Coordinates of N, CA and C in Angstrom, one line a residue:
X961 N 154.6 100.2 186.2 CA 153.4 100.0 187.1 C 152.3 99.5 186.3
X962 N 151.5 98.3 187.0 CA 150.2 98.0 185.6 C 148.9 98.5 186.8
X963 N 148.0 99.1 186.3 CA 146.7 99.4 186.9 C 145.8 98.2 186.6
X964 N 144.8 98.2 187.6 CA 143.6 97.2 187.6 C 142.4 97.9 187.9
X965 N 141.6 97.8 187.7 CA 140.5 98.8 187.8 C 140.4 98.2 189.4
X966 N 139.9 99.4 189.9 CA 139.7 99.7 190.9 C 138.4 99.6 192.0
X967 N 137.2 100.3 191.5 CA 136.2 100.6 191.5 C 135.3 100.9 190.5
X968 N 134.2 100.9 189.9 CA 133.2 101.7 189.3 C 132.5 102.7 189.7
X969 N 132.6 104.0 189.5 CA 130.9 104.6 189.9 C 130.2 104.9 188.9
X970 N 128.8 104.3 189.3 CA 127.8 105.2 188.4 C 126.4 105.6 189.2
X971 N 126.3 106.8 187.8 CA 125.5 107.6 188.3 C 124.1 107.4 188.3
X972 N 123.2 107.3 189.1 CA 121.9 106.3 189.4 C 120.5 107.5 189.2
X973 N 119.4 107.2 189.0 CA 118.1 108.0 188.8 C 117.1 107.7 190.7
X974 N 117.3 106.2 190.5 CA 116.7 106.2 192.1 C 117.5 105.0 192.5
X975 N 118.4 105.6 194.0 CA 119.0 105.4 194.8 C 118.7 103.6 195.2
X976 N 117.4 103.8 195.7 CA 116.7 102.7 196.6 C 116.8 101.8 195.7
X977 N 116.6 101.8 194.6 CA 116.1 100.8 193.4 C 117.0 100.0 192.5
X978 N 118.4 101.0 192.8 CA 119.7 100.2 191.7 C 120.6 99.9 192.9
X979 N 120.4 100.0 194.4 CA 121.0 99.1 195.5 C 120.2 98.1 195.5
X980 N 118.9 97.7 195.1 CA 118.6 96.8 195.7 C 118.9 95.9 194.6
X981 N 118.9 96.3 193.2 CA 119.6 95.8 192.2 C 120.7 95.0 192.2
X982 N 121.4 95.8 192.7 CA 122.9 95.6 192.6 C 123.2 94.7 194.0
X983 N 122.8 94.6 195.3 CA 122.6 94.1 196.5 C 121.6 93.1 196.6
X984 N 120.4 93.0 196.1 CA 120.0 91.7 196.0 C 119.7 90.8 195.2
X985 N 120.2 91.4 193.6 CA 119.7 90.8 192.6 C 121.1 89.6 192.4
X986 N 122.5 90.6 191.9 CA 123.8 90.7 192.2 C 124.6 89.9 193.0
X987 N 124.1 90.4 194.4 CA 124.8 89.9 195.3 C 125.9 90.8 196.4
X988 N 125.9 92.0 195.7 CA 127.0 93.1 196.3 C 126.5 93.4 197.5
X989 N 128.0 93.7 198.6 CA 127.6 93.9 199.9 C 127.4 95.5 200.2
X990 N 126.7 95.9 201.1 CA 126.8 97.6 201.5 C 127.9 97.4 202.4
X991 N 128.6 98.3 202.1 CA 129.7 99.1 202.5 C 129.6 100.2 203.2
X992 N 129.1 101.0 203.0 CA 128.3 102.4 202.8 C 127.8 103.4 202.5
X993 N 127.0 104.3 203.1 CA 125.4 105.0 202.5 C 125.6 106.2 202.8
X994 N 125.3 106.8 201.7 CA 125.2 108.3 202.6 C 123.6 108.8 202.0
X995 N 123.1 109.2 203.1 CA 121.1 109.4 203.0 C 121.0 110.9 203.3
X996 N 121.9 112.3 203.6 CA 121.7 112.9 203.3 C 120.9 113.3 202.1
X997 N 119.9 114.1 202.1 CA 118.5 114.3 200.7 C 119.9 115.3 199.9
X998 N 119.4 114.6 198.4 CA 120.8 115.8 197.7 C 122.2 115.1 197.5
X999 N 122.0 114.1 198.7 CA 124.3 113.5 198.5 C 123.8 112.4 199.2
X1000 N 122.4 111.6 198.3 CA 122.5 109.9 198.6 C 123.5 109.6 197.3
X1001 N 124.0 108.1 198.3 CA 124.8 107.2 197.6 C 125.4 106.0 198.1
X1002 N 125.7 105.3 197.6 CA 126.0 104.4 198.6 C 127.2 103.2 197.9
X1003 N 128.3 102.5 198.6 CA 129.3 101.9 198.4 C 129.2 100.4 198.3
X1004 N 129.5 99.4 197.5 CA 129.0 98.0 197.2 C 130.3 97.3 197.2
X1005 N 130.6 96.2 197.7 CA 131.7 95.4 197.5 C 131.5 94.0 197.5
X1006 N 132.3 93.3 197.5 CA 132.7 91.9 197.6 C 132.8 90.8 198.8
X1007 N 133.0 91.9 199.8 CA 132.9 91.1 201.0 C 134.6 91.9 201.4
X1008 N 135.6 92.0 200.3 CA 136.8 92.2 201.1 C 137.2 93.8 200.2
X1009 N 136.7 94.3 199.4 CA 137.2 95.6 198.3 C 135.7 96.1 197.9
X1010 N 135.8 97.6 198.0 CA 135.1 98.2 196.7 C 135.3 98.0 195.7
X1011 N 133.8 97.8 195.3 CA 134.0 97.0 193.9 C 132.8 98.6 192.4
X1012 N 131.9 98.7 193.4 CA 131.2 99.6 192.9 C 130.6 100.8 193.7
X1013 N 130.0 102.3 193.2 CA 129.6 103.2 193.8 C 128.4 103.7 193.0
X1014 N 127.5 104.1 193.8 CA 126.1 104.3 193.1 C 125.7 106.0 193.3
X1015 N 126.0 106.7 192.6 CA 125.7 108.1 192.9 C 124.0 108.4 192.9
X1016 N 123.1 109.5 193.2 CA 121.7 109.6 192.7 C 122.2 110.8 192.3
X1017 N 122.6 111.1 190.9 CA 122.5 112.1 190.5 C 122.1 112.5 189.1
X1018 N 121.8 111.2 188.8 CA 121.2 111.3 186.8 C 119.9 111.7 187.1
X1019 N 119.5 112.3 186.1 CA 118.2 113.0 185.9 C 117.1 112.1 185.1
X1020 N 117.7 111.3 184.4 CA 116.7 110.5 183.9 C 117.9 108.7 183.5
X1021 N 117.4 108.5 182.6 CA 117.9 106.8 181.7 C 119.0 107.6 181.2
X1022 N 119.7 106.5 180.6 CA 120.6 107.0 179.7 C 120.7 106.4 178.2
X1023 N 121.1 107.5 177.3 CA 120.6 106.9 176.0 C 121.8 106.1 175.7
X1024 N 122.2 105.4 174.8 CA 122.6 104.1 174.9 C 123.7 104.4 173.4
X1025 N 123.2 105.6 172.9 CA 124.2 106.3 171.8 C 124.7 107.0 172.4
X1026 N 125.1 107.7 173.4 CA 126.0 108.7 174.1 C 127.0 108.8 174.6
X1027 N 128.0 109.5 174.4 CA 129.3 109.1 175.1 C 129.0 109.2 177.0
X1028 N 130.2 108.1 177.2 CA 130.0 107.7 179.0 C 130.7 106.4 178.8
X1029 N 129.6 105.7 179.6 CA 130.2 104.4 180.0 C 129.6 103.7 179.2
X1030 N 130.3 102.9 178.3 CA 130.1 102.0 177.4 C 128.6 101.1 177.9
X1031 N 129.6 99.5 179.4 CA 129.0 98.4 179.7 C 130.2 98.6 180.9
X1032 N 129.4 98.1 182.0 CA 130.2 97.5 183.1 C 130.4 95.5 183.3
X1033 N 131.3 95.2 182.7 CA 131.2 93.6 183.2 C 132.0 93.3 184.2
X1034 N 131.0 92.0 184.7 CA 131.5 91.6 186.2 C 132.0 90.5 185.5
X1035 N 133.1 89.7 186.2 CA 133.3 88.4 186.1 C 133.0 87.4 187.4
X1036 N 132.9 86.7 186.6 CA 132.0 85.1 187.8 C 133.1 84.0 187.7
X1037 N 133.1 83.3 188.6 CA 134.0 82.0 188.8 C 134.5 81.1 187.8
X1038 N 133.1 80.9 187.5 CA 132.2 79.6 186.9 C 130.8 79.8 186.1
X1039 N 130.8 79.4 184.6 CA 129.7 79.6 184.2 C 128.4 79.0 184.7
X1040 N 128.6 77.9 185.8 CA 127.5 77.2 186.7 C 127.0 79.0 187.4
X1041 N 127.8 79.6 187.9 CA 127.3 81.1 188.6 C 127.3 82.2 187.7
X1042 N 127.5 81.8 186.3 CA 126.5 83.0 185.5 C 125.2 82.8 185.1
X1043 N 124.9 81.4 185.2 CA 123.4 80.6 185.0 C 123.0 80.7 186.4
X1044 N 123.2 80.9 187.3 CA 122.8 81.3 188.4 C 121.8 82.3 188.7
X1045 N 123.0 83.6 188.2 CA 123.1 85.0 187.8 C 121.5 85.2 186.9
X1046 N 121.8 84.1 186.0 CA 120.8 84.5 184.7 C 119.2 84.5 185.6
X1047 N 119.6 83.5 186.7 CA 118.3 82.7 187.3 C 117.5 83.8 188.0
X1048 N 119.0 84.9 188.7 CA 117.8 85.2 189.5 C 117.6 86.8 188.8
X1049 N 118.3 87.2 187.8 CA 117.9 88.1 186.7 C 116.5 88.1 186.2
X1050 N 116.0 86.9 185.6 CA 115.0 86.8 185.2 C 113.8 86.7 185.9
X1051 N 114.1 86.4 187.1 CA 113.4 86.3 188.4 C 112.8 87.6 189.0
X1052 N 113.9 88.6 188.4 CA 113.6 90.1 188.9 C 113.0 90.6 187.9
X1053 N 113.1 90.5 186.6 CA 112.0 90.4 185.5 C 113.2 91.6 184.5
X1054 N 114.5 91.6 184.2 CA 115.7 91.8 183.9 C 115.3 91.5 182.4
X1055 N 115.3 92.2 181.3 CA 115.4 91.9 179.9 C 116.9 91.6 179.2
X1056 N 116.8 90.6 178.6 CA 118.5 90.1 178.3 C 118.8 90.4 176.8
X1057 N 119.5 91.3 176.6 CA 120.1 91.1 174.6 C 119.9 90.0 173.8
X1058 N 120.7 89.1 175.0 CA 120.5 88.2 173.8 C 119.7 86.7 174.8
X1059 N 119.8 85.5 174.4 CA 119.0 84.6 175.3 C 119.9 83.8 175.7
X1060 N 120.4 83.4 177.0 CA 121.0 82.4 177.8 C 122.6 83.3 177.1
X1061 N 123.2 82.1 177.9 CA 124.6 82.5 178.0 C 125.4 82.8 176.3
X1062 N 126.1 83.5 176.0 CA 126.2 83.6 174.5 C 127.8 84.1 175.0
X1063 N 128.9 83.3 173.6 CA 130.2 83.6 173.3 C 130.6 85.0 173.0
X1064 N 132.1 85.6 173.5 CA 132.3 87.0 173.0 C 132.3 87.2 171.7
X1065 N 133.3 85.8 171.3 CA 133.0 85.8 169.5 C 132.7 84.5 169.3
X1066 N 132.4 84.0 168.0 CA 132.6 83.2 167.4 C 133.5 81.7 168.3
X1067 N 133.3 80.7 168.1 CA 134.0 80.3 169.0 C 135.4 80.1 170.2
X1068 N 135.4 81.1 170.6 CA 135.4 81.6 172.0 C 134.8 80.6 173.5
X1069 N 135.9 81.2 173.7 CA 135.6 80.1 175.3 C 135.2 80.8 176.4
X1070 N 135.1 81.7 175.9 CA 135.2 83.5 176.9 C 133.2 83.5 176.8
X1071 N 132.8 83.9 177.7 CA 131.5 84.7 177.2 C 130.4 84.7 178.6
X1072 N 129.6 84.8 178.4 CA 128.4 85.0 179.3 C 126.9 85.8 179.1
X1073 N 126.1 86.9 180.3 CA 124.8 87.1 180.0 C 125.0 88.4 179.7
X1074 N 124.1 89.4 178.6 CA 124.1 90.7 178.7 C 122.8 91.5 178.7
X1075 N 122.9 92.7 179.5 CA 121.2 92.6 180.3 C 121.5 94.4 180.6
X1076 N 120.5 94.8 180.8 CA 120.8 95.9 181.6 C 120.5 96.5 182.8
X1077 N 120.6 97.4 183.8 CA 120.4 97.8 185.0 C 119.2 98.8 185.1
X1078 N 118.3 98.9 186.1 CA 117.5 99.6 185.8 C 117.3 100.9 185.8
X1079 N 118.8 101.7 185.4 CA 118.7 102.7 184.4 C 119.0 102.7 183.2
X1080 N 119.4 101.6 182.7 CA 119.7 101.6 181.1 C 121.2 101.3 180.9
X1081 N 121.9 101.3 182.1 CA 123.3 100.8 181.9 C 123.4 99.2 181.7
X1082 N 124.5 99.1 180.4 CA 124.7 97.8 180.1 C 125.7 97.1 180.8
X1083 N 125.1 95.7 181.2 CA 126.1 94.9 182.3 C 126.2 93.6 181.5
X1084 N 127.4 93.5 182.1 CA 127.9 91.7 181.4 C 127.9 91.0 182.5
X1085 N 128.2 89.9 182.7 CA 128.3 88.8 183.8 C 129.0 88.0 182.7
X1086 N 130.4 87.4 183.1 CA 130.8 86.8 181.8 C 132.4 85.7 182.8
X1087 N 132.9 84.5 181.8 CA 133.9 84.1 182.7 C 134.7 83.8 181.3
X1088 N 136.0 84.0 181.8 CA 137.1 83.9 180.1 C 137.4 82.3 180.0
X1089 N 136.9 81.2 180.5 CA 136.4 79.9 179.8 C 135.3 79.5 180.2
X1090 N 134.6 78.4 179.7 CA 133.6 77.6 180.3 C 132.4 78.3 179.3
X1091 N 132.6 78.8 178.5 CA 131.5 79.0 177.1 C 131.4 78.4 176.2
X1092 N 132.5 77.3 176.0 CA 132.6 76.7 174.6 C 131.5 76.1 173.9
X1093 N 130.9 76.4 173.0 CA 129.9 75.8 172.3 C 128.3 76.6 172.3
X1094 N 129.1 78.0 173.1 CA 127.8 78.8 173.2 C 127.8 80.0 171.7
X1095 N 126.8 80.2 170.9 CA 126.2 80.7 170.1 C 127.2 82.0 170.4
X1096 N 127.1 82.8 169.2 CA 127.6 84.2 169.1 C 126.9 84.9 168.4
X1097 N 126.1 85.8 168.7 CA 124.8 86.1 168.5 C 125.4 87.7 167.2
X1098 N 126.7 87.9 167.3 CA 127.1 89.2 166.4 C 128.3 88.5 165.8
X1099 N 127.8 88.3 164.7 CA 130.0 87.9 164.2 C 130.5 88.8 163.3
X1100 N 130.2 90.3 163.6 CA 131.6 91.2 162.7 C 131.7 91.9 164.0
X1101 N 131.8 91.7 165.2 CA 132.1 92.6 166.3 C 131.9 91.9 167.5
X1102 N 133.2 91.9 168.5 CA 132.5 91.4 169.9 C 131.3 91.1 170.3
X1103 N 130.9 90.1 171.3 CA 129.4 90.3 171.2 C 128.9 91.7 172.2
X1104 N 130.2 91.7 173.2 CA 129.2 92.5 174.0 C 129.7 94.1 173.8
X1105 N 130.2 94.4 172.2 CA 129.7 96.2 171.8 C 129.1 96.6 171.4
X1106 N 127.8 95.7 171.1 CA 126.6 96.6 170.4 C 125.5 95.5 171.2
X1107 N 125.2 95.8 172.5 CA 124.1 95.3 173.2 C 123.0 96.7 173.4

């Protein structure tokens, strides 16, 4: 049997704020909500699958040395729509690791943007060609394990 990830959940500080994230910055569709006070949350997808789940149940940020969830990366088509991505990132006012699109390693054809969400979870947007000749911003480790 091979597994494929399935879905993501994570766990959110304010509800309203990392849907609109994730839904207008992104591009994820609602699925659905649950607005119960205490058991909001709500379901994001692609248009055809859950792709992600947004719980409100973190108490604050998350520190970035702690065990959890590492980085969630999405993959994109085409690096024309991770420069897209980057556009309307920065547009939301989105701080990035490193600047413009950057290689996993060393030359690598693999790579993309790394940024975080507005609780402090680290996200990739990344496509496994169409990087060639883009910088590698860490060369004794992947780029995107110590963003």
């Amino acid at each position: 049997m091979t597994l494929r990830t399935g879905h993501i959940g994570l766990n959110v500080t304010d509800l309203d704020r990392s849907l609109a994230f994730y839904r207008d910055v992104l591009g994820f569709t609602l699925i659905g909500e649950g607005k119960e006070e205490g058991r909001r949350y709500a379901f994001l997808g692609d248009g055809s699958a859950l792709v992600l789940t947004l719980w409100q149940q973190a108490g604050g940020p998350y520190a970035s040395d702690r065990a959890g969830l590492h980085h969630l990366a999405f993959e994109a088509d085409s690096i024309e729509r991770v420069k897209e991505y980057e556009a309307a990132l920065r547009t939301y006012g989105v701080d990035f690791a490193y600047e413009g699109v950057v290689a996993h390693r060393e030359g690598a054809a693999s790579g993309g943007i790394f940024f975080h969400d507005p609780d402090g979870t680290r996200l990739e947007i990344s496509v496994p060609s169409g990087a060639e000749g883009a910088p590698a911003p860490v060369e004794s480790a992947p780029t995107c394990g110590f963003f």
